[in-house]
Short mmCIF file of C-alpha atoms and ligand atoms in Angstrom, two decimals:
data_model
loop_
_atom_site.label_atom_id
_atom_site.label_comp_id
_atom_site.label_asym_id
_atom_site.label_seq_id
_atom_site.Cartn_x
_atom_site.Cartn_y
_atom_site.Cartn_z
CA MET A 41 113.83 211.47 21.83
CA ILE A 42 116.69 209.98 19.88
CA PRO A 43 120.21 209.55 21.27
CA VAL A 44 123.16 211.44 19.82
CA ALA A 45 125.03 209.31 17.25
CA PHE A 46 127.74 207.05 18.65
CA ASP A 47 130.01 204.24 17.54
CA TYR A 48 129.18 200.82 18.91
CA LEU A 49 131.13 197.70 19.78
CA ALA A 50 129.80 194.45 21.19
CA PRO A 51 132.89 192.51 22.30
CA SER A 52 132.60 188.91 23.38
CA THR A 53 135.25 188.81 26.14
CA VAL A 54 136.23 190.98 29.10
CA ASP A 55 139.68 191.56 27.61
CA GLU A 56 138.23 192.82 24.35
CA ALA A 57 135.83 195.06 26.24
CA VAL A 58 138.62 196.61 28.30
CA ARG A 59 140.70 197.14 25.17
CA ALA A 60 137.74 198.84 23.50
CA LEU A 61 137.40 201.18 26.49
CA VAL A 62 141.11 202.00 26.49
CA ASP A 63 141.10 202.68 22.73
CA ALA A 64 138.01 204.85 22.89
CA GLY A 65 139.31 207.02 25.74
CA GLU A 66 137.32 209.56 27.75
CA ASP A 67 134.12 209.50 25.74
CA ALA A 68 133.33 205.81 25.93
CA LYS A 69 130.40 204.41 27.89
CA VAL A 70 129.75 200.86 28.98
CA LEU A 71 126.30 199.50 28.14
CA ALA A 72 124.95 196.69 30.35
CA GLY A 73 121.17 196.19 30.46
CA GLY A 74 120.67 199.75 29.25
CA GLN A 75 117.78 200.34 31.64
CA SER A 76 119.44 203.39 33.12
CA LEU A 77 121.79 204.29 30.29
CA LEU A 78 119.34 204.22 27.39
CA PRO A 79 116.86 206.62 29.05
CA VAL A 80 119.84 208.88 29.79
CA LEU A 81 120.97 208.73 26.15
CA ARG A 82 117.42 209.28 24.90
CA MET A 83 117.08 212.40 27.00
CA ARG A 84 120.55 213.44 25.82
CA LEU A 85 121.83 213.78 29.35
CA ALA A 86 124.91 211.95 28.08
CA ALA A 87 126.47 211.88 24.63
CA PRO A 88 129.23 209.27 24.49
CA SER A 89 131.13 208.89 21.21
CA MET A 90 131.50 205.15 21.76
CA VAL A 91 129.23 202.61 23.45
CA VAL A 92 130.76 199.30 24.50
CA ASP A 93 127.95 196.79 24.91
CA LEU A 94 128.64 193.94 27.35
CA SER A 95 125.54 191.95 26.48
CA ARG A 96 127.52 189.46 24.38
CA VAL A 97 130.20 188.83 27.00
CA GLY A 98 129.04 185.41 28.16
CA GLU A 99 131.62 185.11 30.95
CA LEU A 100 129.97 188.01 32.81
CA ARG A 101 126.66 186.22 33.23
CA GLY A 102 125.63 183.71 35.84
CA VAL A 103 125.92 182.74 39.49
CA ARG A 104 128.37 180.24 40.94
CA GLU A 105 129.78 179.08 44.27
CA GLU A 106 133.45 179.34 45.15
CA GLY A 107 134.10 177.93 48.61
CA ASP A 108 132.51 180.28 51.13
CA GLU A 109 131.59 182.79 48.49
CA LEU A 110 128.76 183.31 46.08
CA VAL A 111 130.02 184.85 42.85
CA ILE A 112 127.59 186.76 40.66
CA GLY A 113 128.61 187.91 37.19
CA ALA A 114 128.07 191.62 36.62
CA MET A 115 125.81 191.00 33.60
CA THR A 116 123.44 188.68 35.45
CA SER A 117 120.00 190.18 34.95
CA HIS A 118 117.69 191.07 37.82
CA HIS A 119 115.34 188.40 36.44
CA ASP A 120 118.05 185.74 36.60
CA VAL A 121 119.10 186.78 40.10
CA LEU A 122 115.48 186.31 41.17
CA ARG A 123 115.30 182.87 39.61
CA ASP A 124 118.60 181.65 41.01
CA GLN A 125 118.45 179.01 43.71
CA LEU A 126 121.99 179.73 44.95
CA VAL A 127 121.08 183.38 45.53
CA ARG A 128 117.96 182.35 47.41
CA THR A 129 119.94 179.97 49.60
CA HIS A 130 123.05 182.05 50.32
CA ALA A 131 122.05 185.68 49.75
CA LEU A 132 118.32 185.85 50.37
CA LEU A 133 118.55 189.59 51.02
CA LEU A 134 119.64 190.22 47.44
CA ALA A 135 116.68 188.27 46.09
CA GLU A 136 114.31 190.12 48.42
CA ALA A 137 115.62 193.48 47.23
CA THR A 138 115.64 192.51 43.57
CA THR A 139 111.91 191.73 43.59
CA THR A 140 111.28 195.41 44.39
CA VAL A 141 113.35 196.74 41.48
CA ALA A 142 111.37 198.35 38.68
CA ASP A 143 109.02 196.09 36.69
CA PRO A 144 109.24 192.76 34.85
CA GLN A 145 110.41 194.23 31.52
CA VAL A 146 113.18 196.25 33.20
CA ARG A 147 114.19 193.24 35.28
CA HIS A 148 114.58 191.16 32.11
CA ARG A 149 117.23 193.57 30.81
CA GLY A 150 118.72 195.36 33.83
CA THR A 151 121.75 193.80 35.49
CA LEU A 152 123.18 193.62 39.00
CA GLY A 153 126.49 195.05 37.79
CA GLY A 154 124.72 197.90 36.02
CA ALA A 155 122.68 198.75 39.10
CA LEU A 156 125.84 198.91 41.25
CA ALA A 157 127.95 200.78 38.68
CA HIS A 158 125.14 203.30 38.20
CA ALA A 159 125.28 204.05 41.96
CA ASP A 160 121.96 205.86 42.13
CA PRO A 161 121.42 206.77 45.80
CA ALA A 162 117.80 205.61 45.42
CA GLY A 163 118.81 202.38 43.67
CA ASP A 164 117.69 199.27 45.52
CA LEU A 165 120.68 196.98 45.07
CA PRO A 166 123.65 198.89 46.54
CA ALA A 167 122.33 198.69 50.13
CA PRO A 168 121.68 194.94 50.21
CA VAL A 169 125.07 194.25 48.65
CA LEU A 170 126.66 196.52 51.25
CA ALA A 171 124.79 194.72 54.03
CA LEU A 172 125.86 191.31 52.73
CA GLY A 173 129.49 192.49 52.64
CA GLY A 174 132.06 191.07 50.29
CA ASP A 175 133.87 192.47 47.31
CA VAL A 176 133.47 193.66 43.78
CA VAL A 177 136.02 192.70 41.14
CA LEU A 178 137.04 195.31 38.58
CA ALA A 179 138.96 194.60 35.36
CA GLY A 180 141.14 197.24 33.72
CA PRO A 181 144.08 197.49 31.34
CA THR A 182 146.55 196.42 34.05
CA GLY A 183 144.53 193.46 35.23
CA ARG A 184 141.95 192.87 37.92
CA ARG A 185 141.54 194.38 41.35
CA THR A 186 139.25 193.49 44.20
CA VAL A 187 137.52 196.28 46.07
CA PRO A 188 135.53 195.81 49.28
CA VAL A 189 131.94 196.85 48.74
CA GLU A 190 132.23 199.57 51.45
CA ARG A 191 134.83 201.33 49.33
CA PHE A 192 133.10 200.90 45.97
CA PHE A 193 130.44 203.61 46.38
CA VAL A 194 132.11 207.01 46.43
CA ASP A 195 129.42 209.67 45.88
CA TYR A 196 126.17 210.32 43.99
CA PHE A 197 126.39 208.23 40.80
CA THR A 198 130.12 207.79 41.43
CA THR A 199 132.05 204.62 42.17
CA GLU A 200 135.62 203.37 42.37
CA LEU A 201 135.39 202.36 38.68
CA ALA A 202 137.90 204.16 36.47
CA GLN A 203 136.90 205.20 32.96
CA ASP A 204 138.68 202.19 31.45
CA GLU A 205 137.51 199.65 34.02
CA LEU A 206 134.66 197.16 34.03
CA LEU A 207 132.82 195.71 36.96
CA VAL A 208 133.12 191.98 36.32
CA GLU A 209 131.73 190.22 39.36
CA ILE A 210 130.28 190.59 42.82
CA ARG A 211 131.61 188.21 45.50
CA LEU A 212 129.40 187.79 48.54
CA PRO A 213 130.18 185.72 51.64
CA LYS A 214 127.51 183.07 51.93
CA ARG A 215 124.85 183.97 54.46
CA THR A 216 123.27 180.54 54.49
CA GLY A 217 120.29 180.20 56.78
CA TRP A 218 120.11 183.93 57.49
CA GLY A 219 116.73 185.64 57.51
CA ALA A 220 116.37 188.68 55.29
CA ARG A 221 114.06 191.51 54.44
CA TYR A 222 114.26 194.53 52.13
CA GLU A 223 111.71 197.03 53.33
CA LYS A 224 111.08 199.64 50.66
CA PHE A 225 108.98 202.74 50.99
CA SER A 226 107.68 204.61 47.99
CA ARG A 227 104.37 206.29 47.39
CA VAL A 228 103.42 204.84 44.03
CA ALA A 229 103.97 201.67 42.05
CA GLN A 230 107.00 201.66 39.75
CA ALA A 231 108.83 204.18 41.91
CA TRP A 232 112.29 204.39 43.34
CA SER A 233 112.81 204.16 47.06
CA THR A 234 112.08 207.22 49.14
CA VAL A 235 113.96 205.25 51.78
CA ALA A 236 114.55 201.52 52.08
CA VAL A 237 116.18 199.26 54.63
CA ALA A 238 118.10 196.07 53.88
CA ALA A 239 118.39 193.74 56.83
CA THR A 240 119.78 190.25 57.13
CA VAL A 241 120.19 188.40 60.42
CA LEU A 242 121.28 185.10 61.84
CA VAL A 243 119.14 184.06 64.77
CA ARG A 244 119.98 181.06 66.95
CA ASP A 245 118.23 179.97 70.12
CA GLY A 246 116.21 183.16 70.14
CA ARG A 247 119.28 185.44 69.97
CA PHE A 248 120.79 187.58 67.25
CA VAL A 249 124.12 185.93 66.46
CA GLU A 250 124.72 188.34 63.59
CA ALA A 251 122.90 191.31 62.09
CA LYS A 252 123.69 193.42 59.03
CA VAL A 253 121.64 196.46 58.18
CA ALA A 254 122.10 199.00 55.39
CA LEU A 255 120.02 201.94 54.23
CA THR A 256 118.99 203.10 50.75
CA ASN A 257 118.66 206.80 49.92
CA MET A 258 119.81 208.08 53.31
CA GLY A 259 122.83 209.84 51.79
CA ALA A 260 124.90 210.03 48.65
CA VAL A 261 125.93 206.40 49.07
CA PRO A 262 124.33 203.44 50.83
CA VAL A 263 124.91 203.55 54.60
CA ARG A 264 125.58 200.71 57.03
CA ALA A 265 123.55 201.13 60.22
CA TYR A 266 126.35 199.96 62.52
CA ALA A 267 124.70 201.29 65.68
CA VAL A 268 121.63 199.14 65.00
CA GLU A 269 123.76 196.07 64.37
CA GLU A 270 125.74 196.58 67.59
CA ALA A 271 122.58 197.04 69.60
CA LEU A 272 121.20 193.75 68.29
CA VAL A 273 124.06 191.28 68.30
CA GLY A 274 124.07 189.00 71.34
CA GLY A 275 120.65 190.18 72.45
CA SER A 276 117.39 188.34 72.26
CA ALA A 277 115.47 188.35 69.01
CA ASP A 278 112.25 189.92 70.21
CA ALA A 279 110.10 192.92 69.43
CA ASP A 280 111.46 195.05 72.29
CA ALA A 281 115.09 194.53 71.27
CA ILE A 282 114.27 195.27 67.64
CA HIS A 283 112.44 198.50 68.43
CA ALA A 284 115.17 199.65 70.78
CA ALA A 285 117.84 198.96 68.16
CA ALA A 286 115.85 200.54 65.33
CA ARG A 287 115.89 203.86 67.18
CA HIS A 288 119.56 204.16 66.18
CA ALA A 289 118.86 203.66 62.46
CA ALA A 290 119.20 207.30 61.37
CA GLU A 291 122.30 208.05 63.45
CA GLY A 292 125.02 209.68 61.43
CA THR A 293 122.91 209.82 58.26
CA ASN A 294 122.64 212.87 56.07
CA PRO A 295 119.71 212.34 53.70
CA THR A 296 118.57 214.92 51.16
CA SER A 297 115.29 216.76 51.11
CA ASP A 298 113.43 216.53 47.84
CA ALA A 299 109.91 216.47 46.42
CA SER A 300 109.10 213.06 47.86
CA ALA A 301 110.40 213.60 51.41
CA ASP A 302 112.38 216.02 53.54
CA ALA A 303 115.44 214.91 55.47
CA GLU A 304 113.72 214.68 58.83
CA TYR A 305 110.94 212.52 57.40
CA ARG A 306 113.54 210.28 55.76
CA GLN A 307 115.19 209.77 59.15
CA HIS A 308 111.83 208.89 60.63
CA LEU A 309 111.25 206.41 57.81
CA ALA A 310 114.66 204.85 58.37
CA ARG A 311 113.76 204.04 61.98
CA VAL A 312 110.29 202.71 61.17
CA LEU A 313 111.44 200.64 58.20
CA THR A 314 114.39 199.24 60.14
CA ALA A 315 112.03 197.90 62.77
CA ARG A 316 109.81 196.38 60.11
CA ALA A 317 112.71 194.88 58.21
CA LEU A 318 114.24 193.32 61.31
CA THR A 319 110.90 191.97 62.49
CA ALA A 320 110.41 190.22 59.17
CA ALA A 321 114.04 189.09 58.83
CA ALA A 322 114.07 187.58 62.32
CA ALA A 323 110.54 186.23 61.88
CA VAL A 324 109.59 187.75 65.24
CA MET B 117 125.82 198.43 11.08
CA ARG B 118 124.27 195.35 9.52
CA VAL B 119 121.66 193.62 11.66
CA THR B 120 119.65 190.50 11.00
CA VAL B 121 116.58 190.12 13.15
CA ILE B 122 113.64 187.77 13.06
CA VAL B 123 110.47 189.74 13.71
CA ASP B 124 107.16 187.92 14.03
CA GLY B 125 108.67 184.94 12.29
CA VAL B 126 110.16 186.81 9.32
CA SER B 127 113.88 187.44 8.95
CA TYR B 128 114.99 191.00 8.10
CA SER B 129 118.47 192.33 7.31
CA ASP B 130 119.14 196.05 7.40
CA ASP B 131 121.86 198.64 7.80
CA VAL B 132 121.10 200.71 10.88
CA GLU B 133 122.77 203.38 12.97
CA PRO B 134 123.87 202.08 16.39
CA ARG B 135 121.75 204.77 18.08
CA LEU B 136 118.55 203.49 16.48
CA LEU B 137 116.13 202.22 19.14
CA LEU B 138 114.49 198.86 18.54
CA VAL B 139 111.04 200.46 18.62
CA HIS B 140 112.00 202.89 15.86
CA TYR B 141 113.49 200.05 13.85
CA LEU B 142 110.20 198.17 14.11
CA ARG B 143 108.03 201.15 13.26
CA GLU B 144 110.07 203.08 10.75
CA HIS B 145 112.15 200.44 9.00
CA LEU B 146 109.75 197.51 9.08
CA GLY B 147 106.45 199.41 9.17
CA LYS B 148 105.36 197.46 12.23
CA VAL B 149 103.49 200.36 13.78
CA GLY B 150 101.48 198.15 16.12
CA THR B 151 104.20 198.77 18.69
CA VAL B 152 103.98 202.36 19.96
CA VAL B 153 106.04 204.89 21.89
CA GLY B 154 104.33 206.43 24.89
CA CYS B 155 107.08 208.12 26.86
CA ASP B 156 110.68 209.29 26.94
CA THR B 157 111.59 207.73 30.25
CA SER B 158 111.16 203.96 29.84
CA ASN B 159 108.20 204.03 32.22
CA CYS B 160 105.03 203.45 30.23
CA GLY B 161 105.56 200.02 28.67
CA ALA B 162 103.50 200.86 25.55
CA CYS B 163 106.50 199.72 23.48
CA THR B 164 106.70 196.24 25.06
CA VAL B 165 107.76 193.42 22.73
CA HIS B 166 109.38 190.05 23.35
CA LEU B 167 113.10 189.68 22.70
CA ASP B 168 114.13 186.03 22.58
CA GLY B 169 110.91 185.19 24.38
CA ARG B 170 111.10 187.74 27.23
CA SER B 171 109.22 191.00 27.49
CA VAL B 172 111.33 194.15 27.08
CA LYS B 173 110.63 197.82 26.53
CA SER B 174 111.69 198.25 22.91
CA CYS B 175 112.42 201.95 23.51
CA SER B 176 115.16 200.82 25.89
CA VAL B 177 116.93 198.36 23.63
CA LEU B 178 119.07 199.32 20.64
CA ALA B 179 118.21 197.73 17.30
CA VAL B 180 121.83 196.51 17.10
CA GLN B 181 121.31 194.64 20.37
CA ALA B 182 118.61 192.59 18.65
CA ASP B 183 121.05 191.41 15.97
CA GLY B 184 120.78 187.64 15.60
CA ARG B 185 117.82 187.53 17.94
CA GLU B 186 114.10 187.03 17.67
CA VAL B 187 111.49 189.71 18.29
CA ALA B 188 107.77 189.13 18.73
CA THR B 189 105.35 192.07 18.51
CA VAL B 190 101.64 192.42 19.00
CA GLU B 191 101.28 192.17 15.21
CA GLY B 192 102.42 188.57 15.26
CA LEU B 193 99.99 187.29 17.87
CA ALA B 194 96.92 186.60 15.74
CA ARG B 195 96.87 183.33 13.78
CA ASP B 196 94.92 182.76 10.59
CA GLY B 197 92.74 185.77 11.22
CA ARG B 198 92.00 184.69 14.78
CA LEU B 199 92.99 186.85 17.70
CA HIS B 200 95.34 185.48 20.34
CA PRO B 201 93.35 184.52 23.46
CA VAL B 202 94.83 187.48 25.34
CA GLN B 203 93.74 189.83 22.55
CA GLN B 204 90.30 188.23 22.53
CA ALA B 205 90.03 188.58 26.30
CA PHE B 206 90.92 192.30 26.07
CA HIS B 207 88.23 192.69 23.45
CA ASP B 208 85.61 190.78 25.38
CA ASN B 209 86.32 192.49 28.70
CA HIS B 210 86.46 196.05 27.33
CA ALA B 211 90.02 196.30 28.59
CA LEU B 212 90.80 199.44 26.61
CA GLN B 213 89.49 202.88 25.89
CA CYS B 214 91.90 204.85 23.69
CA GLY B 215 93.93 201.70 23.10
CA PHE B 216 97.34 203.31 23.20
CA CYS B 217 98.64 201.19 26.05
CA THR B 218 97.04 198.02 24.66
CA PRO B 219 99.84 196.58 22.49
CA GLY B 220 102.23 196.78 25.42
CA MET B 221 99.66 195.54 27.92
CA ILE B 222 98.91 192.53 25.75
CA MET B 223 102.56 191.66 25.16
CA GLN B 224 103.29 191.96 28.87
CA ALA B 225 100.21 189.92 29.73
CA VAL B 226 101.40 187.14 27.41
CA ASP B 227 104.80 187.17 29.15
CA LEU B 228 103.21 187.18 32.57
CA LEU B 229 100.95 184.23 31.74
CA ALA B 230 103.87 182.29 30.31
CA ASP B 231 105.55 182.59 33.71
CA ASP B 232 102.48 182.13 35.81
CA PRO B 233 99.58 180.48 33.96
CA ASP B 234 97.24 180.79 36.94
CA PRO B 235 97.90 184.18 38.54
CA ASP B 236 95.72 185.75 41.18
CA GLU B 237 94.68 189.38 40.91
CA GLU B 238 97.66 190.62 42.87
CA ALA B 239 100.09 188.74 40.63
CA VAL B 240 98.43 190.24 37.55
CA ARG B 241 98.76 193.75 38.96
CA ALA B 242 102.41 193.16 39.86
CA GLY B 243 103.10 191.64 36.45
CA LEU B 244 101.66 194.72 34.73
CA GLU B 245 103.54 197.15 36.97
CA GLY B 246 105.63 198.37 34.05
CA ASN B 247 102.63 199.27 31.89
CA LEU B 248 100.74 202.50 32.41
CA CYS B 249 97.19 203.17 31.26
CA ARG B 250 95.78 206.68 31.37
CA CYS B 251 92.21 205.67 30.58
CA THR B 252 90.82 202.52 32.11
CA GLY B 253 91.75 202.54 35.76
CA TYR B 254 93.15 199.04 35.10
CA GLN B 255 90.08 197.15 36.38
CA ASN B 256 89.06 195.67 33.06
CA ILE B 257 92.66 195.06 32.06
CA VAL B 258 93.18 192.92 35.14
CA ARG B 259 89.87 191.19 34.50
CA ALA B 260 90.89 190.48 30.90
CA VAL B 261 94.20 188.93 31.92
CA LEU B 262 92.50 186.71 34.49
CA ASP B 263 89.96 185.74 31.84
CA ALA B 264 92.74 184.99 29.35
CA ALA B 265 94.45 182.80 31.94
CA ARG B 266 91.28 180.79 32.31
CA ARG B 267 90.90 180.45 28.55
CA MET B 268 94.47 179.42 28.02
CA SER B 269 95.04 177.09 30.90
CA PRO B 270 97.20 175.01 31.12
CA GLY B 271 99.73 177.65 29.99
CA ALA B 272 100.56 180.65 27.88
CA GLY B 273 103.69 181.57 25.96
CA PRO B 274 104.78 179.74 22.85
CA GLU B 275 102.77 176.66 23.75
CA ALA B 276 99.56 178.61 24.21
CA GLU B 277 100.13 180.50 21.00
CA ARG B 278 100.00 177.16 19.26
CA LEU B 279 96.81 176.34 21.17
CA THR B 280 95.11 179.51 19.99
CA ASP B 281 92.65 177.77 17.72
CA GLU B 282 91.61 175.33 20.35
CA ALA B 283 91.27 178.06 22.94
CA ALA B 284 89.15 180.11 20.56
CA GLN B 285 86.85 177.15 20.00
CA VAL B 286 86.48 176.55 23.71
CA THR B 287 85.57 180.21 24.04
CA HIS B 288 82.82 179.86 21.47
CA VAL B 289 81.34 176.82 23.15
CA ALA B 290 81.48 178.54 26.54
CA GLY B 291 79.84 181.64 25.15
CA GLY B 292 83.02 183.58 25.96
CA GLY B 293 82.59 187.34 26.11
CA GLN B 294 79.79 189.58 27.09
C1 FAD C 8 111.11 202.37 34.57
C2 FAD C 8 112.30 202.03 35.40
C3 FAD C 8 112.15 201.83 36.76
C4 FAD C 8 113.24 201.49 37.54
N1 FAD C 8 113.03 201.28 38.88
C5 FAD C 8 114.05 200.92 39.66
C6 FAD C 8 113.87 200.68 41.04
O1 FAD C 8 112.78 200.75 41.58
N2 FAD C 8 114.97 200.35 41.77
C7 FAD C 8 116.20 200.23 41.23
O2 FAD C 8 117.15 199.92 41.94
N3 FAD C 8 116.41 200.42 39.92
C8 FAD C 8 115.37 200.78 39.12
N4 FAD C 8 115.59 200.98 37.78
C9 FAD C 8 116.96 200.86 37.24
C10 FAD C 8 117.31 199.43 36.89
O3 FAD C 8 117.52 198.70 38.07
C11 FAD C 8 118.57 199.34 36.04
O4 FAD C 8 118.60 198.04 35.58
C12 FAD C 8 119.89 199.60 36.72
O5 FAD C 8 119.91 200.81 37.38
C13 FAD C 8 121.02 199.68 35.72
O6 FAD C 8 121.34 198.43 35.25
P1 FAD C 8 121.61 198.19 33.71
O7 FAD C 8 122.19 196.84 33.61
O8 FAD C 8 120.40 198.46 32.96
O9 FAD C 8 122.77 199.26 33.41
P2 FAD C 8 122.97 200.30 32.24
O10 FAD C 8 121.81 201.20 32.13
O11 FAD C 8 123.42 199.61 31.02
O12 FAD C 8 124.23 201.09 32.84
C14 FAD C 8 124.09 201.95 33.96
C15 FAD C 8 125.43 202.65 34.23
O13 FAD C 8 126.39 201.74 34.74
C16 FAD C 8 127.51 201.61 33.87
N5 FAD C 8 127.81 200.16 33.85
C17 FAD C 8 126.90 199.17 33.70
N6 FAD C 8 127.49 197.96 33.82
C18 FAD C 8 128.80 198.19 34.02
C19 FAD C 8 129.93 197.32 34.23
N7 FAD C 8 129.79 195.98 34.26
N8 FAD C 8 131.14 197.88 34.41
C20 FAD C 8 131.28 199.24 34.40
N9 FAD C 8 130.24 200.10 34.24
C21 FAD C 8 129.02 199.59 34.04
C22 FAD C 8 127.06 202.18 32.55
O14 FAD C 8 128.14 202.72 31.85
C23 FAD C 8 126.07 203.23 32.98
O15 FAD C 8 126.73 204.40 33.36
C24 FAD C 8 114.52 201.35 36.97
C25 FAD C 8 114.69 201.54 35.60
C26 FAD C 8 113.60 201.88 34.81
C27 FAD C 8 113.80 202.08 33.35
S1 FES C 9 107.86 204.11 25.19
FE1 FES C 9 108.97 202.49 26.02
S2 FES C 9 108.45 202.58 28.07
FE2 FES C 9 107.36 204.27 27.28
S1 FES C 10 93.36 202.58 27.08
FE1 FES C 10 94.09 204.58 26.86
S2 FES C 10 96.05 204.43 27.81
FE2 FES C 10 95.18 202.53 28.25
#
């Protein structure tokens, strides 16, 4: 199908983009990689009067280090995240998760910022970013604000972003030397996660010094599995400890039932996938 | 909006509506109907072209986003009446039945081989994850891509496209297809 007609602007700076959003008002839509938005427009599930395309805003692209943080521009494509050596070194979990997103063509266009702003509960990048911790930086007409990742995801397809705000960058604390695994379950190739588990751990002398675990598609927003983390930290990094901890994975979750899985099965998957993810992340 | 796009080596300038999809620009404005539309959901990959050298689904890019950029379609692969080695490998390995998925499969295969000139079967299957075929069961498609990799070694992409003639000759000497 063909999208409804809209006006189009392709600004070259963040300031221009924000101004375009303010001027356009309620009916404006930000276009990043377009890999979620264009299908939505084609199916006429949305009909914005103005599309503000960020693909020419160079300052939003790329990965850099700032002290203890890794800073990823919102318009960095999935493909570029996968190729980036800094990401591999300091945020391996994000690279692991990004390999499971969609297919090569979609990864060439789709962006990290777009995947977070879209906030699909089955999307694969919110959970790893939540597990890694850190902040997202939003730019609006009154300047920039920094929002902790835990507060960014509000509900199904809903984030902290106001209508006239842009997601500009993702700031992750470096997790250098941490093991990581994104364990994704779906029945067919090219499918979204039925459930997935993002786990990253720091193991020293056979013990879990730190452990961060977050779940995809176990609720309206990505969920941190705090009970699993608490059960692990300080304990030995072995199969028994991992399986004992993984039993807590579904605690406090409220997944939906749909055509691909009912809620109870999703909770079962969360426990099984958590054990697998931790086993791989800790190289047990 | 005015856009200027290089498609298969030729520069075009046109006034287009912002909502026009790149695939419709190619087909309806430029008559390049080699690139096809197979779905409404960005899943099938039949519309795959290269935008500035990377494979994209042209149903999921606006024509205005291609302004000032370079597009390569399946129509630009053959040189001097000779098929690109990936096209030839599809032909020789019977990698199609109805052929609807083929333009996208071939464009994605060229991208995949540019990244990984010597893929194993698993890498080929992963690289073609975004391309659906309703006919073949994929076996011969995978075989064709592996065959093309052999024919084109040491590499695909722009370099290999320049090597097409040589590759074709090697194929003849080796007896190539079936
Ligand atoms: C066939 C197919 C399969 C897919 N499979 C998967 C999968 O397995 N896992 C997965 O996680 N994803 C999958 N995706 C989605 C893909 O990851 C998208 O790239 C991603 O969801 C959106 O990123 P984008 O850059 O394309 O954003 P767009 O589509 O351009 O935008 C998405 C939404 O976010 C808003 N937005 C984007 N960027 C910003 C910003 N910087 N500031 C404010 N708002 C912004 C837009 O207004 C829009 O509402 C798939 C997509 C397709 C087409
Ligand atoms: S037509 Fe583009 S993916 Fe199906
Ligand atoms: S040959 Fe018919 S869809 Fe692939």
